[in-house]
mmCIF file of C-alpha atoms in Angstrom:
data_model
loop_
_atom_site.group_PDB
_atom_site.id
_atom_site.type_symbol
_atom_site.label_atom_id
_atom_site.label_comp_id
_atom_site.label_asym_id
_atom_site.label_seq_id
_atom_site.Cartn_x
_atom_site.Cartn_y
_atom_site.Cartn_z
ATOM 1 C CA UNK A 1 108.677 111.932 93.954
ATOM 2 C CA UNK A 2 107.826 108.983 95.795
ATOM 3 C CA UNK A 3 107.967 109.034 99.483
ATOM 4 C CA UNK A 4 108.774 105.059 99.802
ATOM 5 C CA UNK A 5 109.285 102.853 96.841
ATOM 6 C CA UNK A 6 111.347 99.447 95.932
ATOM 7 C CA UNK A 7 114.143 98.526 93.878
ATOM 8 C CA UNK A 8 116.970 96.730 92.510
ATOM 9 C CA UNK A 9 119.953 97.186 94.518
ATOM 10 C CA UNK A 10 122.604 96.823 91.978
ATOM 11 C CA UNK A 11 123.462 95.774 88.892
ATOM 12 C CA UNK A 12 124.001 91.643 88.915
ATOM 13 C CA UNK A 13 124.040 88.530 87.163
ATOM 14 C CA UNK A 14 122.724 85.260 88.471
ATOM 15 C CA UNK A 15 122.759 81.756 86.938
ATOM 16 C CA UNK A 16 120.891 78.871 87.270
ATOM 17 C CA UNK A 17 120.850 75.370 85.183
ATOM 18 C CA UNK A 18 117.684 73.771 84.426
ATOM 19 C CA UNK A 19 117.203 70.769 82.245
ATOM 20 C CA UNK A 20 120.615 71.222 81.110
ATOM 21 C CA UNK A 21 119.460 74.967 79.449
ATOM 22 C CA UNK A 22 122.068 77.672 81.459
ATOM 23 C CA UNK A 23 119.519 80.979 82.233
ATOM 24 C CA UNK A 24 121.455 83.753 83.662
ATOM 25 C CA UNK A 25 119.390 86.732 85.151
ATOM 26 C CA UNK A 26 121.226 90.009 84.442
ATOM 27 C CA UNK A 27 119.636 93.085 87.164
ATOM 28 C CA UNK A 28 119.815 96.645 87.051
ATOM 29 C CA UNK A 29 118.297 99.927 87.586
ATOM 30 C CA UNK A 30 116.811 101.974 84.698
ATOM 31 C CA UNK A 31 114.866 105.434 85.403
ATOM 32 C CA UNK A 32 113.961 105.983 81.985
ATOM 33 C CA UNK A 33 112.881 103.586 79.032
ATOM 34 C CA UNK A 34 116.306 104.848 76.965
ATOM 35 C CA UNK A 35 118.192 103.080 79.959
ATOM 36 C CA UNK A 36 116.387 99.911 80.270
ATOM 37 C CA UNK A 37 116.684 99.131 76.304
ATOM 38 C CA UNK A 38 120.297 100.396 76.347
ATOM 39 C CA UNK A 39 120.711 97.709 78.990
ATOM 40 C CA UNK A 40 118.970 95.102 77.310
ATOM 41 C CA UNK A 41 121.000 96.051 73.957
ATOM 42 C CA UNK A 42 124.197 95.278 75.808
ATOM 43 C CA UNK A 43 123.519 92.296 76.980
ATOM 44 C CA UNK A 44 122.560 90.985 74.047
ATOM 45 C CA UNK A 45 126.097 92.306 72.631
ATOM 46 C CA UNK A 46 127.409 90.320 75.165
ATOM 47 C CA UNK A 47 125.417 86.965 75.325
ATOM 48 C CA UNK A 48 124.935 87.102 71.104
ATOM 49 C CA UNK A 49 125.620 84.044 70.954
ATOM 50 C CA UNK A 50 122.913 82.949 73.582
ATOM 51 C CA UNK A 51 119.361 81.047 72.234
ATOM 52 C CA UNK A 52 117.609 84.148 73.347
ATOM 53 C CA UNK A 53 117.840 86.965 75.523
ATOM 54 C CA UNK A 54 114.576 87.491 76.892
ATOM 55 C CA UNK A 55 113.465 90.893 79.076
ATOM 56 C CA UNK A 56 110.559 93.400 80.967
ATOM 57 C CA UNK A 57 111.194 96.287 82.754
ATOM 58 C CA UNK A 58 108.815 98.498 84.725
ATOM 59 C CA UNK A 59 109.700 102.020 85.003
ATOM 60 C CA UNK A 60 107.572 104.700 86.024
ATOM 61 C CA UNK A 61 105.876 106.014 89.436
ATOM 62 C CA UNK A 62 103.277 104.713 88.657
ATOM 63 C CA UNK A 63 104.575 101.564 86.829
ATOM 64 C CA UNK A 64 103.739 103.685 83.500
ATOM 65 C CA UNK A 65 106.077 102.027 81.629
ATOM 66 C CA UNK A 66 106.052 98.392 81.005
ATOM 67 C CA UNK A 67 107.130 95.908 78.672
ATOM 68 C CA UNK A 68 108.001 92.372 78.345
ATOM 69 C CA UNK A 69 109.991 90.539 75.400
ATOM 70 C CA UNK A 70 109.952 87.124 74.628
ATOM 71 C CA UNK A 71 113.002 87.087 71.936
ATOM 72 C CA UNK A 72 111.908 83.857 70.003
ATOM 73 C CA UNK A 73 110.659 82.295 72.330
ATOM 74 C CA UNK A 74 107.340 80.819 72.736
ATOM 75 C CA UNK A 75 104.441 84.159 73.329
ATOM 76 C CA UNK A 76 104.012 85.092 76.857
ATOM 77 C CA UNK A 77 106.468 82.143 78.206
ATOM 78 C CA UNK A 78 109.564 84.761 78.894
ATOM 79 C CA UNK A 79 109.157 88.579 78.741
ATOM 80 C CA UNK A 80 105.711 87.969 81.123
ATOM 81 C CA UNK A 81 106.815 85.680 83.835
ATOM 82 C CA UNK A 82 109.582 88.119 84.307
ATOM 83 C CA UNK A 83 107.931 90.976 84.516
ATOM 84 C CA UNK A 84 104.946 89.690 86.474
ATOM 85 C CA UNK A 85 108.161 88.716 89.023
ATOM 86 C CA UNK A 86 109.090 92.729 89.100
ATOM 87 C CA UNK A 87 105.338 93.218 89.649
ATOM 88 C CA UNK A 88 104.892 90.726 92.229
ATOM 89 C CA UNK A 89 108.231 92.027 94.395
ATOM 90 C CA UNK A 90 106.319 95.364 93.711
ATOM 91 C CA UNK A 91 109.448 96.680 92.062
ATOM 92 C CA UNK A 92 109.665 100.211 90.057
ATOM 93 C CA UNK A 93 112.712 101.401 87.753
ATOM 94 C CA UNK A 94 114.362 98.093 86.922
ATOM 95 C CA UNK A 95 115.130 95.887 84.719
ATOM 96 C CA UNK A 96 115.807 92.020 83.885
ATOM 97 C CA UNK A 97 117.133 90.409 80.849
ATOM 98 C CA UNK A 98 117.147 86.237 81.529
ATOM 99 C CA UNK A 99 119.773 84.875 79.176
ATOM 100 C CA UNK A 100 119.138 81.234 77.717
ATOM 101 C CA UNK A 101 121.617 78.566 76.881
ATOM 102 C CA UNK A 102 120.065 75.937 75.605
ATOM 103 C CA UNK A 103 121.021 72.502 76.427
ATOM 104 C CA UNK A 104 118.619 70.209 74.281
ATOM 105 C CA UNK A 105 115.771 69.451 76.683
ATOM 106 C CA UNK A 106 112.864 71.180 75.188
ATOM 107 C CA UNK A 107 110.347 72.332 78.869
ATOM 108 C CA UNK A 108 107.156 73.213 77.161
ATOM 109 C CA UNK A 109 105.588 76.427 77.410
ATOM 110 C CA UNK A 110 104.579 76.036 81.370
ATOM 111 C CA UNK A 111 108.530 74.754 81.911
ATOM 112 C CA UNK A 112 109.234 77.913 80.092
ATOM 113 C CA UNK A 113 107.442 80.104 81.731
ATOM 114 C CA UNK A 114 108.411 78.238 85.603
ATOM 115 C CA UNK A 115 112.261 78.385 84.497
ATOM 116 C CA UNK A 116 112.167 82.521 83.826
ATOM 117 C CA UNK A 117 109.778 83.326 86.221
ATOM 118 C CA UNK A 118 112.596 81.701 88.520
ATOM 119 C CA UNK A 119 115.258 82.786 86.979
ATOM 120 C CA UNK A 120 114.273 86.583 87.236
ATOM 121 C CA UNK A 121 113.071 86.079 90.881
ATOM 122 C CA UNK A 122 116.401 84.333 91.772
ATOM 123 C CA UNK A 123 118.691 87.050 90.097
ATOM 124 C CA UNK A 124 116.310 89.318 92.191
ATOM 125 C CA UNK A 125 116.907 88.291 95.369
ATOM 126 C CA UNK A 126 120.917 87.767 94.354
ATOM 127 C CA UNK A 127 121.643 90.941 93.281
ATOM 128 C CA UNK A 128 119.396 92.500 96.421
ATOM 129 C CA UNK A 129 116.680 95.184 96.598
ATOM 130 C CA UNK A 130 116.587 98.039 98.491
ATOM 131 C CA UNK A 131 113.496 100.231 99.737
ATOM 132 C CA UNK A 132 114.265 103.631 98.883
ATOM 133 C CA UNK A 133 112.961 106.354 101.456
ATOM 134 C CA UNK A 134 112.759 110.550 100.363
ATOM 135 C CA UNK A 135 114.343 112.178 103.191
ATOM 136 C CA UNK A 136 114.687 115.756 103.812
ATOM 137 C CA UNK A 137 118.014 117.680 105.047
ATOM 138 C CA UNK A 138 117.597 119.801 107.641
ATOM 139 C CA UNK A 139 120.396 121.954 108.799
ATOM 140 C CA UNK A 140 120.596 122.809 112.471
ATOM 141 C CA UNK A 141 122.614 125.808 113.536
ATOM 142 C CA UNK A 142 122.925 126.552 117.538
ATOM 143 C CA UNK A 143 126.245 127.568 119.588
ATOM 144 C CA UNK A 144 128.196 125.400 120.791
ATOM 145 C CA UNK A 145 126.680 125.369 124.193
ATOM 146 C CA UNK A 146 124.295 122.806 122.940
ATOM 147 C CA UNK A 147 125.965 120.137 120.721
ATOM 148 C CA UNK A 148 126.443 117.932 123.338
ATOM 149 C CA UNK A 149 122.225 117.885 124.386
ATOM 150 C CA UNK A 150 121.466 118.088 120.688
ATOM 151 C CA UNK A 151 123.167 114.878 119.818
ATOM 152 C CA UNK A 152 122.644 113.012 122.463
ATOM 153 C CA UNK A 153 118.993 113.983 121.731
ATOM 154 C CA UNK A 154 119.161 113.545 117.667
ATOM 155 C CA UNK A 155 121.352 110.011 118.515
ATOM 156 C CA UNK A 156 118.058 108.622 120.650
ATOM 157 C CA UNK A 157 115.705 110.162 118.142
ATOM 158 C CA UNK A 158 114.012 108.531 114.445
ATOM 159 C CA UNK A 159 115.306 111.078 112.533
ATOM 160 C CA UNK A 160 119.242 110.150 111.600
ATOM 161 C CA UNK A 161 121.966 112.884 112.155
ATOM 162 C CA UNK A 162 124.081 112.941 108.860
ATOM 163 C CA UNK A 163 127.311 114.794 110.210
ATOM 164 C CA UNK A 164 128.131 118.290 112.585
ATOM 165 C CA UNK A 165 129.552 121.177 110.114
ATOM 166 C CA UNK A 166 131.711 123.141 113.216
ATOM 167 C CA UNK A 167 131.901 126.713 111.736
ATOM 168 C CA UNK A 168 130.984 129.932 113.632
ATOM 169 C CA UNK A 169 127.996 127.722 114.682
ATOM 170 C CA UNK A 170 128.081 124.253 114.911
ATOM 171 C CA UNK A 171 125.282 123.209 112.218
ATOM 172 C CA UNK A 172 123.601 119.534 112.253
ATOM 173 C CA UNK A 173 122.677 117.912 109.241
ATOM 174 C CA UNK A 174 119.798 115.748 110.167
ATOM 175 C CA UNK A 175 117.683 113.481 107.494
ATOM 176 C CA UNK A 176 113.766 114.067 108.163
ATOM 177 C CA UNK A 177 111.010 111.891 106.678
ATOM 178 C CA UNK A 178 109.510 114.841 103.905
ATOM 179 C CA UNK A 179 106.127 114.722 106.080
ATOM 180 C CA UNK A 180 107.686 115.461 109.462
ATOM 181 C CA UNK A 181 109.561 118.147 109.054
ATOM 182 C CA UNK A 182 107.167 120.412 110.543
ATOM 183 C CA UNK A 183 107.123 118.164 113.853
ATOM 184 C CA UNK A 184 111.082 118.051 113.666
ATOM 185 C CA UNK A 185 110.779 121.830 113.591
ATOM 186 C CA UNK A 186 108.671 122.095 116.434
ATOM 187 C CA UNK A 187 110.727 119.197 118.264
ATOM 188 C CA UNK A 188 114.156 121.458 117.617
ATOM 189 C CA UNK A 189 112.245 124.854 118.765
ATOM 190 C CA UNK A 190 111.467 123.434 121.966
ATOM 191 C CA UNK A 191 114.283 121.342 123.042
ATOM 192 C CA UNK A 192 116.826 124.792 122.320
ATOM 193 C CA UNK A 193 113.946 127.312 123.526
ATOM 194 C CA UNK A 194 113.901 128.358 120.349
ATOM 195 C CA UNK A 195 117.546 129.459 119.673
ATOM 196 C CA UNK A 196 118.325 126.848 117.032
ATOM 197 C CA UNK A 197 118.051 128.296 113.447
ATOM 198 C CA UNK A 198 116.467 125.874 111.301
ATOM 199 C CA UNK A 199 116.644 125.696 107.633
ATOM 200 C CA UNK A 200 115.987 122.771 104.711
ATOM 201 C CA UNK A 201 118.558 121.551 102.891
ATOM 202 C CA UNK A 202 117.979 118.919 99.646
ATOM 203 C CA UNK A 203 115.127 115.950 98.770
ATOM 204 C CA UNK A 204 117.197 112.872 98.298
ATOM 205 C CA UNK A 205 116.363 109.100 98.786
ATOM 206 C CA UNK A 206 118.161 106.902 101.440
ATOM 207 C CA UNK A 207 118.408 103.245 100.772
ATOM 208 C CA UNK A 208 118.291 99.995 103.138
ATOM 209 C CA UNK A 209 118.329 96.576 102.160
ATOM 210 C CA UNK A 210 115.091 94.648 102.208
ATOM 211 C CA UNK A 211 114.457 91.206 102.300
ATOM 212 C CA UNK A 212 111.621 89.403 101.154
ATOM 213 C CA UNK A 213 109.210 88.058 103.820
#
């Protein structure tokens, strides 16, 4: 799993006109080639009426799964420029399909390739990305003597306190960045002189939006 990685927020559409031909950016996650061609699939249900539906998706940790399809039109002037957007915005696990209308203005191959490279970035940035950091749980269990030091402590700290559980013990869930849990650990020993039971809890990712700079 990766520890910090970038991708679509949502799914989305997004539409922009040029020379009169409509191109509407459709977004969305996919975590496995079966979901990024069941996406394209129904958007091509939906748009099949459309001149073409054109697509890439890169999938993979390592980006080991890419692909780019230029539905008609001219080779390497549609699947490409959108997926060398998802490359350049260093995306993993998504998916565009740029729908075309078109509206009788023919743009030439570097139009074409301008209009969906713009298209795709535009949906993009419409539809949002997020960067997606693994986070470990940690569950803290002390008496209730020191909840209110703990989270004034935790509420000043980088690590982000998740909720209180108030049981026999009270027991803070805390997310930890995977590769600090041992200086968490250390940080929680010390501050309770070492009466604070500390345990892990799950791996999952936490999301915040991310803008483009």
């Amino acid at each position: 799993m990766l520890a910090v990685y970038r991708t679509v927020k949502q799914t989305g559409t997004h539409e922009i006109v040029i020379e009169k031909s409509r191109f509407i950016a459709h977004c969305a996650r996919a975590e496995s080639e079966a979901e990024a061609q069941d996406f394209i699939a129904e958007i091509k249900r939906l748009h099949r009426d459309a001149t073409h539906n054109c697509s890439a998706y890169l999938i993979g940790e390592n980006d080991q799964i890419q692909k780019a399809n230029d539905d008609g039109e001219p080779s390497g002037t549609a699947g490409v420029p959108i997926l060398e957007v998802l490359k350049k915005k260093k995306l993993k696990d998504t998916v565009v399909v740029v729908t075309r209308y078109f509206g009788g203005i023919k743009l030439g191959a570097g139009g074409l390739i301008r209009a969906y490279g713009k298209s795709a970035s535009e949906g993009l940035n419409a539809t949002g990305i997020v960067e997606r950091t693994l986070m470990q749980s940690m569950k803290v269990s002390v008496d209730y003597t020191w909840i209110g030091k703990l989270e004034n402590e935790l509420r000043s700290s980088p690590y982000i306190l998740n909720g209180v559980d108030y049981a026999e013990k009270a027991i803070f869930d805390v997310f930890v960045k995977e590769n600090e849990t041992g200086e968490f650990t250390a940080w929680m020993t010390e501050l309770t002189n070492g009466q604070a039971s500390i345990t892990k809890g799950s791996l999952s990712y936490l999301e915040k939006d991310w803008i483009e700079k």
